[in-house]
PDB file of C-alpha atoms in Angstrom:
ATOM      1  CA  UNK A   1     103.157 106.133 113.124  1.00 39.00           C
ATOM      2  CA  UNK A   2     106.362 107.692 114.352  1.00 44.00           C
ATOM      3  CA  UNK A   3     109.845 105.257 114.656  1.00 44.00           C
ATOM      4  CA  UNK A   4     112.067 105.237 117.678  1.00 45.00           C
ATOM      5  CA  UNK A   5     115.066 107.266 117.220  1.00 46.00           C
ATOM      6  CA  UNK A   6     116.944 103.898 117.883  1.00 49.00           C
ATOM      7  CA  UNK A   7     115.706 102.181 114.840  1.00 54.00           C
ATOM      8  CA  UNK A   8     116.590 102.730 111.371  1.00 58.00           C
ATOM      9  CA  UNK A   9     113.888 102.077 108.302  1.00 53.00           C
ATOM     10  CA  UNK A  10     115.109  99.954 105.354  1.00 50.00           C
ATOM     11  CA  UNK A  11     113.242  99.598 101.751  1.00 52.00           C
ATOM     12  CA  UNK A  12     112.503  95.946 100.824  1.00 49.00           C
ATOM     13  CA  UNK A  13     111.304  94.837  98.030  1.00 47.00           C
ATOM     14  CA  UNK A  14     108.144  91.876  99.390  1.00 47.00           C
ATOM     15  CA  UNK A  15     106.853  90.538  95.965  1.00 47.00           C
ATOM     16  CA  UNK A  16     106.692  93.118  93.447  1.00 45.00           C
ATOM     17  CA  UNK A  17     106.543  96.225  95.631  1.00 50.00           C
ATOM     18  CA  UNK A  18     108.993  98.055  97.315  1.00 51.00           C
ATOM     19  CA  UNK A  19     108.195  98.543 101.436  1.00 52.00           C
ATOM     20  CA  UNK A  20     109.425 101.120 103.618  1.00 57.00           C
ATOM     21  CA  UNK A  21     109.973  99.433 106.921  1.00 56.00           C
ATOM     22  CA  UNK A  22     112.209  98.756 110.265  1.00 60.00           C
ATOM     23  CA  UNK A  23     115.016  96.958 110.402  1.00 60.00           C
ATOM     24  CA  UNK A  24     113.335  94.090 112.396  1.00 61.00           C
ATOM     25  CA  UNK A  25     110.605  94.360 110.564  1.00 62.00           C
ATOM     26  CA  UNK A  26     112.844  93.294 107.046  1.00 57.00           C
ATOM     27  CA  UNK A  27     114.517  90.545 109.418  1.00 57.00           C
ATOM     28  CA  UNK A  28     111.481  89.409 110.507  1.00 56.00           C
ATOM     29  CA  UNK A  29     109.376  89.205 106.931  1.00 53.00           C
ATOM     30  CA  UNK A  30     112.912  87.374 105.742  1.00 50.00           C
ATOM     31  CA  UNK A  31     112.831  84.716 108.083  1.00 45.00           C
ATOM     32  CA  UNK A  32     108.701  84.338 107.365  1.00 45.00           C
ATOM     33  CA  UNK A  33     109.098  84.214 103.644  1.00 46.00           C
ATOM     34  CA  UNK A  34     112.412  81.677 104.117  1.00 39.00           C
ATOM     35  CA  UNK A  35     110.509  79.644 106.522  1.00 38.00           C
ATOM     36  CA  UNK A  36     107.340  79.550 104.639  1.00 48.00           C
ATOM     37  CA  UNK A  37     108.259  79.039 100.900  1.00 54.00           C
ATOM     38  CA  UNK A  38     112.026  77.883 100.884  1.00 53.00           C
ATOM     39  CA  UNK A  39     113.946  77.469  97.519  1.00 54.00           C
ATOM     40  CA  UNK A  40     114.460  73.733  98.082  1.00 62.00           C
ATOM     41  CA  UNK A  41     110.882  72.942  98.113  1.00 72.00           C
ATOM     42  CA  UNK A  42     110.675  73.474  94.508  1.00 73.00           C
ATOM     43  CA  UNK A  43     112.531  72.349  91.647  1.00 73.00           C
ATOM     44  CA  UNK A  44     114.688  74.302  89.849  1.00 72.00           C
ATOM     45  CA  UNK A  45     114.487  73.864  86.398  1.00 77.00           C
ATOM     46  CA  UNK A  46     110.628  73.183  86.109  1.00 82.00           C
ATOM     47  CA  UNK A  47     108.805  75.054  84.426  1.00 86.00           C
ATOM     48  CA  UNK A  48     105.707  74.937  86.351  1.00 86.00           C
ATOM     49  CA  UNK A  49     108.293  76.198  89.266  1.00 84.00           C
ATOM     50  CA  UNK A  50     109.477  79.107  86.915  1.00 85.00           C
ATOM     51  CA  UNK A  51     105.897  80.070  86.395  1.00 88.00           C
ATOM     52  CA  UNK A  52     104.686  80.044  90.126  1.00 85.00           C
ATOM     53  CA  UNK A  53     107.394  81.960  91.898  1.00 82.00           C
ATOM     54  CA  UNK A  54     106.951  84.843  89.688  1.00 85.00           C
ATOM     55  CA  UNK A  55     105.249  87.749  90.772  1.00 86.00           C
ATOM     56  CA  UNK A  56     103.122  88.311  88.092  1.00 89.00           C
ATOM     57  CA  UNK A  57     101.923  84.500  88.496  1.00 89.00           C
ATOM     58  CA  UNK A  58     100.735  85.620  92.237  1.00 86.00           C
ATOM     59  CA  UNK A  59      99.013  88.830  90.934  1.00 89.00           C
ATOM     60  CA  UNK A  60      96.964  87.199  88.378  1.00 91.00           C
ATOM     61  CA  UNK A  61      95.871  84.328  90.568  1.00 89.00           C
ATOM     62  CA  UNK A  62      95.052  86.686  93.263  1.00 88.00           C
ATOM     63  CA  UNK A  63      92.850  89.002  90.849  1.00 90.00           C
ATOM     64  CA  UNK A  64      91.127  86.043  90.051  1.00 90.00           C
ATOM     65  CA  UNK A  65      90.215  85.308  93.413  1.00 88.00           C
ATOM     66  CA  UNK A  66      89.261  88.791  94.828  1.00 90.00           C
ATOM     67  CA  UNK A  67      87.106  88.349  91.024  1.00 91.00           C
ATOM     68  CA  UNK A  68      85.435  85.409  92.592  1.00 90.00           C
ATOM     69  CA  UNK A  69      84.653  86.400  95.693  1.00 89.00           C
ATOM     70  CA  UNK A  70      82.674  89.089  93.559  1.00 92.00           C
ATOM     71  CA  UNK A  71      80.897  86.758  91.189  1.00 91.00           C
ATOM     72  CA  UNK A  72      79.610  84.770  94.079  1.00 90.00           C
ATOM     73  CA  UNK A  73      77.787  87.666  95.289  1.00 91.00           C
ATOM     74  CA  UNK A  74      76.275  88.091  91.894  1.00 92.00           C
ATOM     75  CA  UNK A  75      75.516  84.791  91.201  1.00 91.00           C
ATOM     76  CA  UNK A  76      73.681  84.877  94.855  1.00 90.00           C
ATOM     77  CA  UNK A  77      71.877  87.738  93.667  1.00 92.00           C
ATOM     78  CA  UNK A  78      71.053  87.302  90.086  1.00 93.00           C
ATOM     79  CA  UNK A  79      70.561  83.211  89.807  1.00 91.00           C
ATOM     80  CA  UNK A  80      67.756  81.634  90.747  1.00 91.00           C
ATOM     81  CA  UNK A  81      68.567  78.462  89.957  1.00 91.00           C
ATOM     82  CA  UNK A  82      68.771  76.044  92.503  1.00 89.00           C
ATOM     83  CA  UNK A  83      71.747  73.916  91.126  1.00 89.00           C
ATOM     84  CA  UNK A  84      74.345  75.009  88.435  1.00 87.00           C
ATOM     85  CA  UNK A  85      72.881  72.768  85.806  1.00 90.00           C
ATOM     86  CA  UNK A  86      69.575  74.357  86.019  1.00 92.00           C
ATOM     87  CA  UNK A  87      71.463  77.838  85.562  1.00 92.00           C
ATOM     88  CA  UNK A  88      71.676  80.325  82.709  1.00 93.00           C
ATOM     89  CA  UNK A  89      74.622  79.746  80.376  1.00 94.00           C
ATOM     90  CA  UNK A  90      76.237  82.585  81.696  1.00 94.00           C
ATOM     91  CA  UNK A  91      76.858  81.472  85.047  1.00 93.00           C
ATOM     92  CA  UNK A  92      77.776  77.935  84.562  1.00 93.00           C
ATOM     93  CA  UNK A  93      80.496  78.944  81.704  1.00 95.00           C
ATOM     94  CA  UNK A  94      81.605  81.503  84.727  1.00 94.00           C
ATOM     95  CA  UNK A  95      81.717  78.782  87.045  1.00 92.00           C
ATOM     96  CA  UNK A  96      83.740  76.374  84.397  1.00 93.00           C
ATOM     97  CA  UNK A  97      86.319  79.246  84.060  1.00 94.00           C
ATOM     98  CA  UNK A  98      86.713  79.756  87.702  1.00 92.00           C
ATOM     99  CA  UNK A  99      87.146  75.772  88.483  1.00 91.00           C
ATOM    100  CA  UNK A 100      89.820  75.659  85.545  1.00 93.00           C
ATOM    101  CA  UNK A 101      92.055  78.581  86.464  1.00 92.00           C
ATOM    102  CA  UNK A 102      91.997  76.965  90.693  1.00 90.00           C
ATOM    103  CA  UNK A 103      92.568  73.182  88.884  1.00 91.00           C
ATOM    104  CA  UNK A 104      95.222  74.856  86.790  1.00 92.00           C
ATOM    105  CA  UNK A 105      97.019  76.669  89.493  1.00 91.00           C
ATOM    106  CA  UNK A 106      96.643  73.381  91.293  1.00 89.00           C
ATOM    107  CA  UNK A 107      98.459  71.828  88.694  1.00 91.00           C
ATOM    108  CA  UNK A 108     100.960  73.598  88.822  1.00 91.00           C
ATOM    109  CA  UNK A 109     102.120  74.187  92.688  1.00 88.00           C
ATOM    110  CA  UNK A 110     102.038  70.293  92.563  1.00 88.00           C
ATOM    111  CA  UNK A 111     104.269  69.892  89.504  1.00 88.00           C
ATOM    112  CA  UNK A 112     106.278  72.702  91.718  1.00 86.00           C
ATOM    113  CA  UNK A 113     106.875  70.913  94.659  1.00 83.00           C
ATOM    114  CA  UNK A 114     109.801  68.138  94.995  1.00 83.00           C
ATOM    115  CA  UNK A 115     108.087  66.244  97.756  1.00 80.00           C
ATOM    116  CA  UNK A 116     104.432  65.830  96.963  1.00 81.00           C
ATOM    117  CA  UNK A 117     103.702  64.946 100.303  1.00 80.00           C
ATOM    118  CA  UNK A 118     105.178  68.421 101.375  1.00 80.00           C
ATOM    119  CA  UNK A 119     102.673  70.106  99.005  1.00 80.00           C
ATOM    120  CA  UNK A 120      99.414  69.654 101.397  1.00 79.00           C
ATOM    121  CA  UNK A 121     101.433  70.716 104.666  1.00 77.00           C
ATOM    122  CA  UNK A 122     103.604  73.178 103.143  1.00 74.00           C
ATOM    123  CA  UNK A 123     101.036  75.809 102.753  1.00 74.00           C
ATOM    124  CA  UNK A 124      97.388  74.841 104.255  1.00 79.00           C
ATOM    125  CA  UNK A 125      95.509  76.392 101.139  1.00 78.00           C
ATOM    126  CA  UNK A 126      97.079  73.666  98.719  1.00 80.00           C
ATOM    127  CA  UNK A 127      94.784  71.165 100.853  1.00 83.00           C
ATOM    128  CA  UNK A 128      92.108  73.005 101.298  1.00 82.00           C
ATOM    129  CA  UNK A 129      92.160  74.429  97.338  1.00 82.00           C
ATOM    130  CA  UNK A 130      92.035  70.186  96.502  1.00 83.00           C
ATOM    131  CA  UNK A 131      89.276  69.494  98.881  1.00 85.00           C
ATOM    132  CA  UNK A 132      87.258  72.332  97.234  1.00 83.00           C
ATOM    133  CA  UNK A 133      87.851  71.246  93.469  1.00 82.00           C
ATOM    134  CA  UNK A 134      87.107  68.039  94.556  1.00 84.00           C
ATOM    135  CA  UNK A 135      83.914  68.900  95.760  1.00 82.00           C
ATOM    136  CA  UNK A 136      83.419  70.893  92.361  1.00 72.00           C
ATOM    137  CA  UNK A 137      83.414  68.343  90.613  1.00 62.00           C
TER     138      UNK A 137
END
């Protein structure tokens, strides 16, 4: 896409990558990153705050849920089972490992966050990541 003469294009680095963008554009995914995650929500000396707001953190929990997504579809296909206690080994030692790293990553946003009430209407996956380990269990 071609940029107006007008505008001039900025690099910013979002997360761990470095964008090529307009100058509203920057402005604008500033004031969307300030508004949704800002610095006073979490402590600052905790280390399950240190851990979280690292990039690397994000990556990893990310790869395990694109990795998810996946093994549902091949638990769909390849388990006949009709519950996970009637299941192969396999997939219920998948399932454990998947429930841990979400109750884990749980864990730690909440030991994060300074308000606790703030966690669940902060960011709208907190609640609905509690609802769904609750229902896990």
């Amino acid at each position: 896409s071609r940029l107006l003469a007008q505008e001039s294009i900025v690099l910013v680095y979002f997360g761990p990558e470095l964008v090529i963008v307009t100058e509203a554009t920057a402005a604008t995914m500033q004031e969307h990153v300030s508004l949704n995650m800002p610095q006073e929500t979490f402590y600052s000396n905790n280390f399950a705050a240190k851990i979280i707001v690292t990039p690397a953190y994000h990556n990893v929990i990310l790869g395990f849920a694109f990795s998810f997504l996946v093994w549902i579809g091949v638990d769909v296909d390849s388990n006949a089972a009709s519950s996970l206690l009637d299941a192969a080994p396999i997939f219920q030692a998948v399932w454990i490992v998947y429930f841990l790293v979400f109750l884990v990553d749980l864990v730690l946003k909440f030991a994060a966050f300074k308000n606790k009430v703030q966690f669940f209407y902060q960011d709208a996956f907190n609640l609905f990541l509690t609802v769904a380990l609750a229902c896990g269990m």
